PDB file of C-alpha atoms in Angstrom:
ATOM      1  CA  MET A   1       2.007 196.407 138.109  1.00  0.00           C
ATOM      2  CA  ARG A   2       5.283 197.771 136.704  1.00  0.00           C
ATOM      3  CA  PHE A   3       4.470 201.298 137.856  1.00  0.00           C
ATOM      4  CA  LEU A   4       3.540 200.139 141.347  1.00  0.00           C
ATOM      5  CA  GLY A   5       6.639 197.910 141.536  1.00  0.00           C
ATOM      6  CA  ASN A   6       8.863 200.846 140.547  1.00  0.00           C
ATOM      7  CA  ILE A   7       7.264 203.170 143.126  1.00  0.00           C
ATOM      8  CA  ILE A   8       7.717 200.598 145.897  1.00  0.00           C
ATOM      9  CA  TRP A   9      11.279 199.992 144.632  1.00  0.00           C
ATOM     10  CA  LEU A  10      12.084 203.709 144.955  1.00  0.00           C
ATOM     11  CA  VAL A  11      10.660 203.876 148.484  1.00  0.00           C
ATOM     12  CA  LEU A  12      12.511 200.729 149.634  1.00  0.00           C
ATOM     13  CA  GLY A  13      15.937 202.007 148.665  1.00  0.00           C
ATOM     14  CA  GLY A  14      16.055 202.153 144.879  1.00  0.00           C
ATOM     15  CA  LEU A  15      16.328 205.930 144.911  1.00  0.00           C
ATOM     16  CA  VAL A  16      19.304 205.757 147.278  1.00  0.00           C
ATOM     17  CA  ILE A  17      21.017 203.136 145.093  1.00  0.00           C
ATOM     18  CA  ALA A  18      20.467 205.236 141.961  1.00  0.00           C
ATOM     19  CA  LEU A  19      21.788 208.383 143.655  1.00  0.00           C
ATOM     20  CA  ILE A  20      24.898 206.516 144.792  1.00  0.00           C
ATOM     21  CA  TYR A  21      25.473 205.285 141.233  1.00  0.00           C
ATOM     22  CA  TYR A  22      25.071 208.834 139.885  1.00  0.00           C
ATOM     23  CA  LEU A  23      27.315 210.417 142.538  1.00  0.00           C
ATOM     24  CA  VAL A  24      30.131 207.904 142.027  1.00  0.00           C
ATOM     25  CA  GLY A  25      29.669 208.250 138.252  1.00  0.00           C
ATOM     26  CA  LEU A  26      30.181 212.013 138.549  1.00  0.00           C
ATOM     27  CA  LEU A  27      33.301 211.453 140.626  1.00  0.00           C
ATOM     28  CA  MET A  28      34.650 209.001 138.049  1.00  0.00           C
ATOM     29  CA  CYS A  29      34.061 211.525 135.249  1.00  0.00           C
ATOM     30  CA  ILE A  30      36.466 214.010 136.857  1.00  0.00           C
ATOM     31  CA  THR A  31      39.381 212.317 135.120  1.00  0.00           C
ATOM     32  CA  ILE A  32      39.536 211.461 131.446  1.00  0.00           C
ATOM     33  CA  VAL A  33      40.501 207.870 132.232  1.00  0.00           C
ATOM     34  CA  GLY A  34      37.446 207.454 134.478  1.00  0.00           C
ATOM     35  CA  ILE A  35      34.866 208.722 131.971  1.00  0.00           C
ATOM     36  CA  PRO A  36      34.015 205.278 130.484  1.00  0.00           C
ATOM     37  CA  PHE A  37      33.481 203.917 133.996  1.00  0.00           C
ATOM     38  CA  GLY A  38      31.366 206.930 134.928  1.00  0.00           C
ATOM     39  CA  VAL A  39      29.182 206.379 131.870  1.00  0.00           C
ATOM     40  CA  GLN A  40      28.607 202.762 132.915  1.00  0.00           C
ATOM     41  CA  LEU A  41      27.689 203.916 136.420  1.00  0.00           C
ATOM     42  CA  PHE A  42      25.170 206.360 134.920  1.00  0.00           C
ATOM     43  CA  LYS A  43      23.706 203.463 132.917  1.00  0.00           C
ATOM     44  CA  LEU A  44      23.444 201.299 136.041  1.00  0.00           C
ATOM     45  CA  GLY A  45      21.949 204.243 137.956  1.00  0.00           C
ATOM     46  CA  THR A  46      19.270 204.729 135.326  1.00  0.00           C
ATOM     47  CA  PHE A  47      18.489 201.025 135.445  1.00  0.00           C
ATOM     48  CA  ALA A  48      18.398 201.155 139.273  1.00  0.00           C
ATOM     49  CA  LEU A  49      16.042 204.119 139.197  1.00  0.00           C
ATOM     50  CA  TRP A  50      13.268 202.423 137.186  1.00  0.00           C
ATOM     51  CA  PRO A  51      14.075 198.662 136.949  1.00  0.00           C
ATOM     52  CA  PHE A  52      10.651 197.086 136.480  1.00  0.00           C
ATOM     53  CA  GLY A  53       9.681 197.021 132.822  1.00  0.00           C
ATOM     54  CA  HIS A  54      13.291 197.373 131.657  1.00  0.00           C
ATOM     55  CA  GLU A  55      16.203 195.019 131.279  1.00  0.00           C
ATOM     56  CA  LEU A  56      19.923 195.391 130.720  1.00  0.00           C
ATOM     57  CA  VAL A  57      20.835 193.309 127.670  1.00  0.00           C
ATOM     58  CA  ASN A  58      23.741 192.972 125.267  1.00  0.00           C
ATOM     59  CA  GLY A  59      23.928 195.787 122.739  1.00  0.00           C
ATOM     60  CA  PRO A  60      23.115 195.424 119.044  1.00  0.00           C
ATOM     61  CA  ASN A  61      26.606 194.122 118.297  1.00  0.00           C
ATOM     62  CA  GLU A  62      28.437 191.281 119.972  1.00  0.00           C
ATOM     63  CA  PRO A  63      30.714 192.486 122.777  1.00  0.00           C
ATOM     64  CA  GLY A  64      34.056 193.268 121.196  1.00  0.00           C
ATOM     65  CA  CYS A  65      37.603 193.243 122.446  1.00  0.00           C
ATOM     66  CA  LEU A  66      37.253 196.710 123.980  1.00  0.00           C
ATOM     67  CA  SER A  67      34.150 195.728 125.970  1.00  0.00           C
ATOM     68  CA  VAL A  68      35.822 192.579 127.259  1.00  0.00           C
ATOM     69  CA  THR A  69      38.961 194.518 128.229  1.00  0.00           C
ATOM     70  CA  MET A  70      36.968 197.243 129.973  1.00  0.00           C
ATOM     71  CA  ASN A  71      34.885 194.633 131.829  1.00  0.00           C
ATOM     72  CA  LEU A  72      38.109 192.985 132.996  1.00  0.00           C
ATOM     73  CA  ILE A  73      39.455 196.335 134.238  1.00  0.00           C
ATOM     74  CA  TRP A  74      36.049 196.974 135.863  1.00  0.00           C
ATOM     75  CA  ILE A  75      36.350 193.729 137.840  1.00  0.00           C
ATOM     76  CA  LEU A  76      40.019 194.234 138.740  1.00  0.00           C
ATOM     77  CA  LEU A  77      39.324 197.723 140.097  1.00  0.00           C
ATOM     78  CA  GLY A  78      36.892 196.300 142.618  1.00  0.00           C
ATOM     79  CA  TRP A  79      33.525 197.125 141.093  1.00  0.00           C
ATOM     80  CA  TRP A  80      32.440 193.531 141.784  1.00  0.00           C
ATOM     81  CA  GLU A  81      31.600 194.849 145.250  1.00  0.00           C
ATOM     82  CA  ILE A  82      28.497 196.432 143.719  1.00  0.00           C
ATOM     83  CA  ALA A  83      27.364 192.945 142.716  1.00  0.00           C
ATOM     84  CA  LEU A  84      27.933 191.692 146.275  1.00  0.00           C
ATOM     85  CA  LEU A  85      25.848 194.574 147.620  1.00  0.00           C
ATOM     86  CA  HIS A  86      22.990 193.727 145.246  1.00  0.00           C
ATOM     87  CA  LEU A  87      23.331 190.051 146.150  1.00  0.00           C
ATOM     88  CA  ALA A  88      23.054 190.837 149.884  1.00  0.00           C
ATOM     89  CA  CYS A  89      20.050 193.112 149.306  1.00  0.00           C
ATOM     90  CA  GLY A  90      18.419 190.433 147.148  1.00  0.00           C
ATOM     91  CA  ILE A  91      18.821 187.850 149.893  1.00  0.00           C
ATOM     92  CA  LEU A  92      17.339 190.251 152.452  1.00  0.00           C
ATOM     93  CA  PHE A  93      14.333 190.974 150.246  1.00  0.00           C
ATOM     94  CA  CYS A  94      13.769 187.284 149.453  1.00  0.00           C
ATOM     95  CA  ILE A  95      13.425 186.403 153.143  1.00  0.00           C
ATOM     96  CA  THR A  96       9.767 187.403 152.924  1.00  0.00           C
ATOM     97  CA  ILE A  97       7.372 186.216 150.248  1.00  0.00           C
ATOM     98  CA  VAL A  98       6.229 189.773 149.542  1.00  0.00           C
ATOM     99  CA  GLY A  99       9.801 190.940 148.856  1.00  0.00           C
ATOM    100  CA  ILE A 100      10.660 188.238 146.301  1.00  0.00           C
ATOM    101  CA  PRO A 101      10.043 190.423 143.181  1.00  0.00           C
ATOM    102  CA  TRP A 102      12.388 193.094 144.538  1.00  0.00           C
ATOM    103  CA  GLY A 103      14.936 190.489 145.575  1.00  0.00           C
ATOM    104  CA  LEU A 104      14.905 188.982 142.085  1.00  0.00           C
ATOM    105  CA  ARG A 105      15.444 192.453 140.610  1.00  0.00           C
ATOM    106  CA  HIS A 106      18.483 192.878 142.875  1.00  0.00           C
ATOM    107  CA  PHE A 107      19.814 189.526 141.639  1.00  0.00           C
ATOM    108  CA  SER A 108      19.453 190.626 138.003  1.00  0.00           C
ATOM    109  CA  MET A 109      21.142 193.933 138.833  1.00  0.00           C
ATOM    110  CA  ALA A 110      23.993 192.027 140.504  1.00  0.00           C
ATOM    111  CA  LEU A 111      24.534 190.014 137.358  1.00  0.00           C
ATOM    112  CA  SER A 112      24.445 193.060 135.097  1.00  0.00           C
ATOM    113  CA  SER A 113      26.745 195.098 137.359  1.00  0.00           C
ATOM    114  CA  VAL A 114      29.560 192.566 136.978  1.00  0.00           C
ATOM    115  CA  PHE A 115      29.895 193.077 133.200  1.00  0.00           C
ATOM    116  CA  PRO A 116      28.281 196.451 132.334  1.00  0.00           C
ATOM    117  CA  PHE A 117      30.285 197.271 129.194  1.00  0.00           C
ATOM    118  CA  GLY A 118      28.560 196.310 125.943  1.00  0.00           C
ATOM    119  CA  LYS A 119      25.073 196.397 127.534  1.00  0.00           C
ATOM    120  CA  GLU A 120      22.125 198.690 126.977  1.00  0.00           C
ATOM    121  CA  ILE A 121      18.796 199.305 128.699  1.00  0.00           C
ATOM    122  CA  ARG A 122      15.726 198.108 126.769  1.00  0.00           C
ATOM    123  CA  PRO A 123      12.062 198.100 127.688  1.00  0.00           C
ATOM    124  CA  VAL A 124      10.509 194.693 128.249  1.00  0.00           C
ATOM    125  CA  ASN A 125       7.737 193.921 125.781  1.00  0.00           C
ATOM    126  CA  GLY A 126       4.602 192.367 127.170  1.00  0.00           C
TER     127      GLY A 126
END
């Protein structure tokens, strides 16, 4: 089911979302100051490319002062708009019963795109 969910996800816009994440991540990596933000966009793009069977969870260590500071800068720079985009897409997908799994994945991506620093992608067991 995960494989089929990921294929349908890619066809219904997941590939476009991932490419946007990667393109903006490349643009952010042009400057030295933007590299940490570009790396987080690459992480979110990888998660957006193949979301079923994976989850974005806190890293092995508790989020430290640097992660909290970078998440605050992330929010202040306007990256919360990504979360609003995922929220809107999730609502659109949840209008139909068939689209609920994809809508729920958008909701989880919205939550993880608000505070991406200190997170890592892990496969879901089971």
